[in-house]
Amino acid sequence: MSEPDHGNEAGPLSDAALQLYASLAETEQEIPESQRAALKELLDYGLARPGYFRTNTWVAVPPWDAEAELLAAEQNRMALSLARLREVPRTMVKAAQAYATSGLHISGRSYIIESREKVNSEIEAALNNAQSEITTAQPGSRSRTAMSVATPRDQGLLRRGVTLRTLYHPSSRTNPFVQEYVEAVAELGGEVRTLGLEFPRMVLVDNSAGFVTLKLPGAPEHAALHTTDPAHIAWMRNAVFDAFWPLGEVWDPTAQAPTVAADEIKATVLKLLLDGHTQRAIEPKVGLSRSGLDRVIADLKADYGAQSLFQLGAKYRESELCRPASDE
């Protein structure tokens, strides 16, 4: 059977192609050279296939069959493209981290900070010296202490005319300390979005300072790469942060709180469990503490009538959530 050509953009069928299609619907037949272009149009839409009874003949494919096959192929292509779109920035972040950890590539403008205290100190100093733009990505949980420092600092920056864009995980929508922060900065023009994908923790200040966490074998738990190279910072902003930002959902504190946040967290946790991640590894990915993740898993077990994680995974795979989308 000849497969439709999904690699090219097929235009509307010509009159010649429609006439040939009507003829093939009546009987299978050989196609003369003069009608090969029309046949190609039909093949692009999956509307023709080799004949059943004779060689070198063609027959029409019912339009509903061709439509189902064509739409399924296009949906698969779109899914692969979206997966690629999401994977490229994550891959580039990992590549940048691997590149940066080589001693041959750490210059006077880029170096690794190994302790949490030093990381926080240098980030705070850079933020306080911001002149025009701050972009931050915070995938993990945020404490009362962290937000009590961030709120007045960022309010002051916004009042000075510094623009602020921040990306959080959807779980932050249920964090009261983050909620208060978002209300405070939004009043002054700060932009906040949430994204249920795994993205790197980073802080970018103007073109003068960039920080990104290092998650590599052997690296200290709280290590970060600090760079003051404008080219590196521009790449981190344009190729990494700006790739995730359009995918995020705007967090408008004046609007009614979305009910999908909890469902999105549950869906993310389920996917990570099915992918083989441990609960300890899941916690930072969804921005939850151990007790918070335990509550989510307990709710999931109740939702699916499961007694164990294994049973939860089995029941989830059987549910509608894991079935391919229909062609309707």
Tab-separated table of C-alpha atoms in Angstrom:
chain	number	residue	atom	x	y	z
A	1	MET	CA	0.000	0.000	0.000
A	2	SER	CA	1.302	3.453	-0.915
A	3	GLU	CA	1.672	5.737	2.097
A	4	PRO	CA	0.554	9.372	1.872
A	5	ASP	CA	3.414	11.839	1.592
A	6	HIS	CA	3.313	13.735	4.900
A	7	GLY	CA	6.682	15.372	4.411
A	8	ASN	CA	5.440	18.065	2.014
A	9	GLU	CA	2.759	20.703	2.344
A	10	ALA	CA	-0.083	19.455	0.127
A	11	GLY	CA	-2.262	22.133	-1.430
A	12	PRO	CA	-5.924	21.902	-2.449
A	13	LEU	CA	-6.734	19.202	-4.991
A	14	SER	CA	-6.861	20.381	-8.588
A	15	ASP	CA	-9.859	19.732	-10.826
A	16	ALA	CA	-7.797	17.132	-12.674
A	17	ALA	CA	-7.078	15.291	-9.417
A	18	LEU	CA	-10.748	15.352	-8.396
A	19	GLN	CA	-11.788	14.013	-11.795
A	20	LEU	CA	-9.222	11.225	-11.550
A	21	TYR	CA	-10.398	10.417	-8.011
A	22	ALA	CA	-14.000	10.083	-9.188
A	23	SER	CA	-12.847	7.796	-11.982
A	24	LEU	CA	-10.783	5.607	-9.613
A	25	ALA	CA	-13.792	5.342	-7.297
A	26	GLU	CA	-15.671	3.594	-10.105
A	27	THR	CA	-12.968	1.095	-11.073
A	28	GLU	CA	-9.277	0.412	-10.636
A	29	GLN	CA	-7.273	1.423	-13.675
A	30	GLU	CA	-3.844	2.163	-15.036
A	31	ILE	CA	-2.772	5.783	-14.942
A	32	PRO	CA	-1.295	7.271	-18.131
A	33	GLU	CA	1.703	9.572	-17.933
A	34	SER	CA	-0.527	12.575	-18.598
A	35	GLN	CA	-2.348	11.979	-15.288
A	36	ARG	CA	0.693	11.216	-13.096
A	37	ALA	CA	0.687	14.715	-11.597
A	38	ALA	CA	-2.963	14.323	-10.619
A	39	LEU	CA	-2.195	10.897	-9.114
A	40	LYS	CA	0.619	12.465	-7.077
A	41	GLU	CA	-1.884	14.914	-5.590
A	42	LEU	CA	-4.162	12.041	-4.554
A	43	LEU	CA	-1.256	10.116	-3.032
A	44	ASP	CA	-0.261	13.181	-0.989
A	45	TYR	CA	-3.671	13.005	0.682
A	46	GLY	CA	-3.777	9.202	0.881
A	47	LEU	CA	-6.743	9.132	-1.503
A	48	ALA	CA	-5.317	6.489	-3.872
A	49	ARG	CA	-3.602	3.145	-3.471
A	50	PRO	CA	-2.371	0.298	-5.717
A	51	GLY	CA	-5.111	-1.833	-7.242
A	52	TYR	CA	-6.245	-5.113	-5.725
A	53	PHE	CA	-6.369	-7.393	-8.753
A	54	ARG	CA	-3.900	-6.168	-11.383
A	55	THR	CA	-0.410	-4.741	-11.361
A	56	ASN	CA	0.243	-1.125	-12.306
A	57	THR	CA	-3.308	-0.131	-11.458
A	58	TRP	CA	-4.723	2.260	-8.901
A	59	VAL	CA	-7.953	2.521	-6.931
A	60	ALA	CA	-9.575	5.244	-4.806
A	61	VAL	CA	-9.351	5.156	-1.006
A	62	PRO	CA	-12.574	6.194	0.786
A	63	PRO	CA	-12.188	9.786	2.045
A	64	TRP	CA	-13.040	8.873	5.650
A	65	ASP	CA	-10.248	6.274	5.692
A	66	ALA	CA	-7.771	8.699	4.130
A	67	GLU	CA	-8.771	11.435	6.572
A	68	ALA	CA	-8.281	9.216	9.626
A	69	GLU	CA	-4.842	8.092	8.472
A	70	LEU	CA	-3.740	11.570	7.446
A	71	LEU	CA	-4.881	13.240	10.672
A	72	ALA	CA	-3.253	10.536	12.791
A	73	ALA	CA	0.038	11.044	10.969
A	74	GLU	CA	-0.174	14.833	11.313
A	75	GLN	CA	-0.990	14.582	15.025
A	76	ASN	CA	1.989	12.307	15.523
A	77	ARG	CA	4.239	14.731	13.630
A	78	MET	CA	2.999	17.642	15.742
A	79	ALA	CA	3.556	15.685	18.949
A	80	LEU	CA	7.119	14.899	17.902
A	81	SER	CA	7.732	18.542	17.005
A	82	LEU	CA	6.396	19.712	20.378
A	83	ALA	CA	8.520	17.151	22.193
A	84	ARG	CA	11.531	18.386	20.248
A	85	LEU	CA	10.678	21.999	21.073
A	86	ARG	CA	10.554	21.170	24.770
A	87	GLU	CA	13.691	19.028	24.731
A	88	VAL	CA	16.037	21.394	22.896
A	89	PRO	CA	16.348	24.014	25.674
A	90	ARG	CA	16.711	21.322	28.357
A	91	THR	CA	19.429	19.609	26.323
A	92	MET	CA	21.245	22.876	25.738
A	93	VAL	CA	21.193	23.651	29.464
A	94	LYS	CA	22.779	20.281	30.234
A	95	ALA	CA	25.305	20.810	27.448
A	96	ALA	CA	26.174	24.246	28.803
A	97	GLN	CA	26.657	22.814	32.288
A	98	ALA	CA	28.895	20.050	30.982
A	99	TYR	CA	30.869	22.559	28.927
A	100	ALA	CA	31.256	24.925	31.843
A	101	THR	CA	32.540	22.310	34.298
A	102	SER	CA	35.605	21.657	32.155
A	103	GLY	CA	38.568	23.563	33.552
A	104	LEU	CA	39.597	24.421	29.995
A	105	HIS	CA	36.500	26.554	29.545
A	106	ILE	CA	36.153	28.318	32.894
A	107	SER	CA	37.461	31.820	32.277
A	108	GLY	CA	37.766	34.903	34.416
A	109	ARG	CA	34.142	35.676	33.511
A	110	SER	CA	32.711	32.257	34.382
A	111	TYR	CA	33.277	30.189	37.492
A	112	ILE	CA	31.575	27.648	39.724
A	113	ILE	CA	30.235	28.566	43.175
A	114	GLU	CA	30.020	25.497	45.397
A	115	SER	CA	28.198	26.558	48.576
A	116	ARG	CA	24.559	27.576	48.993
A	117	GLU	CA	25.539	30.576	51.130
A	118	LYS	CA	27.972	31.900	48.529
A	119	VAL	CA	25.481	31.345	45.711
A	120	ASN	CA	22.749	33.254	47.560
A	121	SER	CA	25.148	36.044	48.526
A	122	GLU	CA	26.347	36.647	44.975
A	123	ILE	CA	22.833	36.447	43.535
A	124	GLU	CA	21.598	38.969	46.094
A	125	ALA	CA	24.444	41.359	45.272
A	126	ALA	CA	23.773	41.082	41.535
A	127	LEU	CA	20.031	41.661	41.967
A	128	ASN	CA	20.546	44.744	44.104
A	129	ASN	CA	22.730	46.221	41.343
A	130	ALA	CA	20.245	45.518	38.531
A	131	GLN	CA	19.721	48.397	36.101
A	132	SER	CA	17.172	47.288	33.499
A	133	GLU	CA	16.076	43.633	33.441
A	134	ILE	CA	15.820	40.583	35.690
A	135	THR	CA	14.669	37.149	34.548
A	136	THR	CA	14.450	34.253	36.993
A	137	ALA	CA	13.336	30.629	36.784
A	138	GLN	CA	12.513	28.992	40.119
A	139	PRO	CA	11.287	25.387	39.679
A	140	GLY	CA	11.555	24.383	43.351
A	141	SER	CA	9.650	25.250	46.518
A	142	ARG	CA	9.995	28.719	48.060
A	143	SER	CA	10.098	29.290	51.811
A	144	ARG	CA	8.624	32.066	53.942
A	145	THR	CA	12.154	33.343	54.609
A	146	ALA	CA	13.106	33.440	50.930
A	147	MET	CA	9.942	35.275	49.936
A	148	SER	CA	10.197	37.753	52.828
A	149	VAL	CA	13.564	38.796	51.384
A	150	ALA	CA	12.500	38.702	47.725
A	151	THR	CA	9.284	40.728	48.046
A	152	PRO	CA	10.629	44.093	49.293
A	153	ARG	CA	13.779	43.751	47.199
A	154	ASP	CA	11.895	43.160	43.948
A	155	GLN	CA	9.329	45.854	44.756
A	156	GLY	CA	12.209	48.303	45.073
A	157	LEU	CA	13.685	47.171	41.760
A	158	LEU	CA	10.361	47.541	39.962
A	159	ARG	CA	9.904	51.038	41.372
A	160	ARG	CA	13.324	51.910	39.939
A	161	GLY	CA	12.108	50.860	36.485
A	162	VAL	CA	13.724	47.412	36.347
A	163	THR	CA	11.593	44.877	34.440
A	164	LEU	CA	10.978	41.515	36.096
A	165	ARG	CA	9.960	38.156	34.623
A	166	THR	CA	9.728	35.080	36.856
A	167	LEU	CA	8.864	31.476	35.992
A	168	TYR	CA	7.558	29.093	38.678
A	169	HIS	CA	6.241	25.535	38.754
A	170	PRO	CA	2.403	25.342	39.007
A	171	SER	CA	2.721	24.007	42.574
A	172	SER	CA	3.756	27.522	43.606
A	173	ARG	CA	0.181	28.673	42.984
A	174	THR	CA	-0.794	26.893	46.212
A	175	ASN	CA	2.106	28.378	48.206
A	176	PRO	CA	0.760	31.313	50.286
A	177	PHE	CA	4.186	32.983	50.505
A	178	VAL	CA	4.572	32.943	46.728
A	179	GLN	CA	0.970	34.108	46.298
A	180	GLU	CA	1.707	37.189	48.420
A	181	TYR	CA	4.882	37.824	46.438
A	182	VAL	CA	3.075	37.626	43.089
A	183	GLU	CA	0.386	40.039	44.269
A	184	ALA	CA	3.054	42.503	45.392
A	185	VAL	CA	5.172	42.473	42.221
A	186	ALA	CA	2.215	42.283	39.815
A	187	GLU	CA	0.894	45.593	41.160
A	188	LEU	CA	4.167	47.175	40.026
A	189	GLY	CA	4.321	45.520	36.595
A	190	GLY	CA	6.230	42.336	37.394
A	191	GLU	CA	5.339	39.340	35.200
A	192	VAL	CA	4.981	35.823	36.602
A	193	ARG	CA	4.136	32.587	34.786
A	194	THR	CA	3.966	28.922	35.757
A	195	LEU	CA	5.064	25.939	33.703
A	196	GLY	CA	4.512	22.244	34.427
A	197	LEU	CA	7.720	21.139	32.704
A	198	GLU	CA	11.169	20.548	34.123
A	199	PHE	CA	13.270	23.674	33.631
A	200	PRO	CA	16.585	24.855	35.100
A	201	ARG	CA	16.890	27.177	38.068
A	202	MET	CA	18.488	30.378	36.836
A	203	VAL	CA	18.815	34.072	37.616
A	204	LEU	CA	19.817	36.579	34.921
A	205	VAL	CA	20.553	40.213	35.745
A	206	ASP	CA	20.822	42.652	32.821
A	207	ASN	CA	23.760	41.507	30.690
A	208	SER	CA	26.055	41.638	33.693
A	209	ALA	CA	25.393	38.468	35.715
A	210	GLY	CA	23.959	35.020	35.130
A	211	PHE	CA	23.519	32.105	37.530
A	212	VAL	CA	22.361	28.575	36.666
A	213	THR	CA	22.319	25.498	38.878
A	214	LEU	CA	24.641	22.592	38.130
A	215	LYS	CA	23.167	19.098	38.269
A	216	LEU	CA	26.077	16.931	37.215
A	217	PRO	CA	27.658	13.810	38.750
A	218	GLY	CA	30.160	14.843	41.393
A	219	ALA	CA	29.022	18.472	41.563
A	220	PRO	CA	28.124	19.838	45.028
A	221	GLU	CA	24.385	19.726	45.727
A	222	HIS	CA	23.910	23.504	45.658
A	223	ALA	CA	26.583	24.384	43.112
A	224	ALA	CA	25.901	27.035	40.489
A	225	LEU	CA	27.666	28.446	37.476
A	226	HIS	CA	28.178	32.212	37.693
A	227	THR	CA	29.036	34.088	34.525
A	228	THR	CA	29.538	37.759	33.773
A	229	ASP	CA	30.150	37.171	30.067
A	230	PRO	CA	27.470	39.159	28.156
A	231	ALA	CA	27.433	36.600	25.321
A	232	HIS	CA	26.809	33.725	27.741
A	233	ILE	CA	24.088	35.673	29.538
A	234	ALA	CA	22.377	36.599	26.265
A	235	TRP	CA	22.442	32.943	25.205
A	236	MET	CA	20.982	31.814	28.542
A	237	ARG	CA	18.183	34.360	28.217
A	238	ASN	CA	17.388	33.972	24.512
A	239	ALA	CA	17.975	30.255	23.935
A	240	VAL	CA	16.910	28.884	27.321
A	241	PHE	CA	14.629	31.156	29.355
A	242	ASP	CA	12.815	32.612	26.341
A	243	ALA	CA	12.203	29.081	25.040
A	244	PHE	CA	10.298	28.159	28.216
A	245	TRP	CA	8.592	31.506	28.850
A	246	PRO	CA	6.002	31.337	26.005
A	247	LEU	CA	4.963	27.866	27.198
A	248	GLY	CA	4.091	29.160	30.674
A	249	GLU	CA	0.633	30.140	31.939
A	250	VAL	CA	0.269	33.769	33.004
A	251	TRP	CA	-0.247	34.137	36.754
A	252	ASP	CA	-2.705	36.979	37.206
A	253	PRO	CA	-3.337	37.409	40.948
A	254	THR	CA	-6.465	39.484	40.243
A	255	ALA	CA	-8.096	36.611	38.359
A	256	GLN	CA	-9.834	33.668	39.969
A	257	ALA	CA	-7.278	31.066	41.004
A	258	PRO	CA	-7.189	28.301	38.360
A	259	THR	CA	-8.432	24.933	39.503
A	260	VAL	CA	-6.082	23.160	37.111
A	261	ALA	CA	-2.983	23.806	39.221
A	262	ALA	CA	-3.601	20.872	41.564
A	263	ASP	CA	-4.554	18.599	38.670
A	264	GLU	CA	-1.426	19.625	36.765
A	265	ILE	CA	0.733	18.831	39.794
A	266	LYS	CA	-0.910	15.416	40.116
A	267	ALA	CA	-0.420	14.712	36.411
A	268	THR	CA	3.242	15.707	36.632
A	269	VAL	CA	3.818	13.503	39.682
A	270	LEU	CA	2.152	10.544	37.975
A	271	LYS	CA	4.263	10.956	34.856
A	272	LEU	CA	7.481	11.157	36.866
A	273	LEU	CA	6.540	8.065	38.876
A	274	LEU	CA	5.818	6.152	35.674
A	275	ASP	CA	9.154	7.311	34.268
A	276	GLY	CA	10.891	5.652	37.215
A	277	HIS	CA	11.829	8.703	39.297
A	278	THR	CA	12.090	8.257	43.058
A	279	GLN	CA	9.996	10.382	45.397
A	280	ARG	CA	13.137	12.185	46.548
A	281	ALA	CA	13.981	13.056	42.941
A	282	ILE	CA	10.414	14.204	42.244
A	283	GLU	CA	10.258	16.709	45.119
A	284	PRO	CA	12.425	19.433	43.531
A	285	LYS	CA	11.005	18.808	40.063
A	286	VAL	CA	7.479	19.752	41.171
A	287	GLY	CA	8.453	22.247	43.853
A	288	LEU	CA	7.032	20.262	46.777
A	289	SER	CA	8.400	19.371	50.177
A	290	ARG	CA	8.476	15.730	51.260
A	291	SER	CA	5.249	16.107	53.225
A	292	GLY	CA	3.619	17.977	50.336
A	293	LEU	CA	4.521	15.223	47.884
A	294	ASP	CA	3.281	12.597	50.344
A	295	ARG	CA	-0.098	14.352	50.422
A	296	VAL	CA	-0.287	14.468	46.620
A	297	ILE	CA	0.532	10.754	46.355
A	298	ALA	CA	-2.030	9.953	49.057
A	299	ASP	CA	-4.655	11.899	47.097
A	300	LEU	CA	-3.700	10.055	43.910
A	301	LYS	CA	-4.022	6.680	45.611
A	302	ALA	CA	-7.470	7.691	46.835
A	303	ASP	CA	-8.456	8.977	43.381
A	304	TYR	CA	-7.497	5.692	41.723
A	305	GLY	CA	-8.392	3.314	44.555
A	306	ALA	CA	-4.783	2.141	44.832
A	307	GLN	CA	-2.996	0.784	47.894
A	308	SER	CA	0.588	1.024	46.605
A	309	LEU	CA	2.647	2.984	44.098
A	310	PHE	CA	2.830	-0.069	41.854
A	311	GLN	CA	-0.950	-0.415	41.894
A	312	LEU	CA	-1.314	3.328	41.302
A	313	GLY	CA	0.868	3.094	38.209
A	314	ALA	CA	-1.088	0.116	36.901
A	315	LYS	CA	-4.449	1.803	37.414
A	316	TYR	CA	-3.205	5.038	35.877
A	317	ARG	CA	-2.029	3.242	32.741
A	318	GLU	CA	-5.517	1.773	32.376
A	319	SER	CA	-7.212	5.150	32.734
A	320	GLU	CA	-8.331	7.568	30.069
A	321	LEU	CA	-5.364	9.795	30.884
A	322	CYS	CA	-2.972	7.332	29.270
A	323	ARG	CA	-5.010	6.593	26.163
A	324	PRO	CA	-4.116	8.275	22.865
A	325	ALA	CA	-6.308	11.198	21.902
A	326	SER	CA	-9.113	10.275	19.501
A	327	ASP	CA	-9.348	11.662	15.992
A	328	GLU	CA	-12.649	13.347	16.688
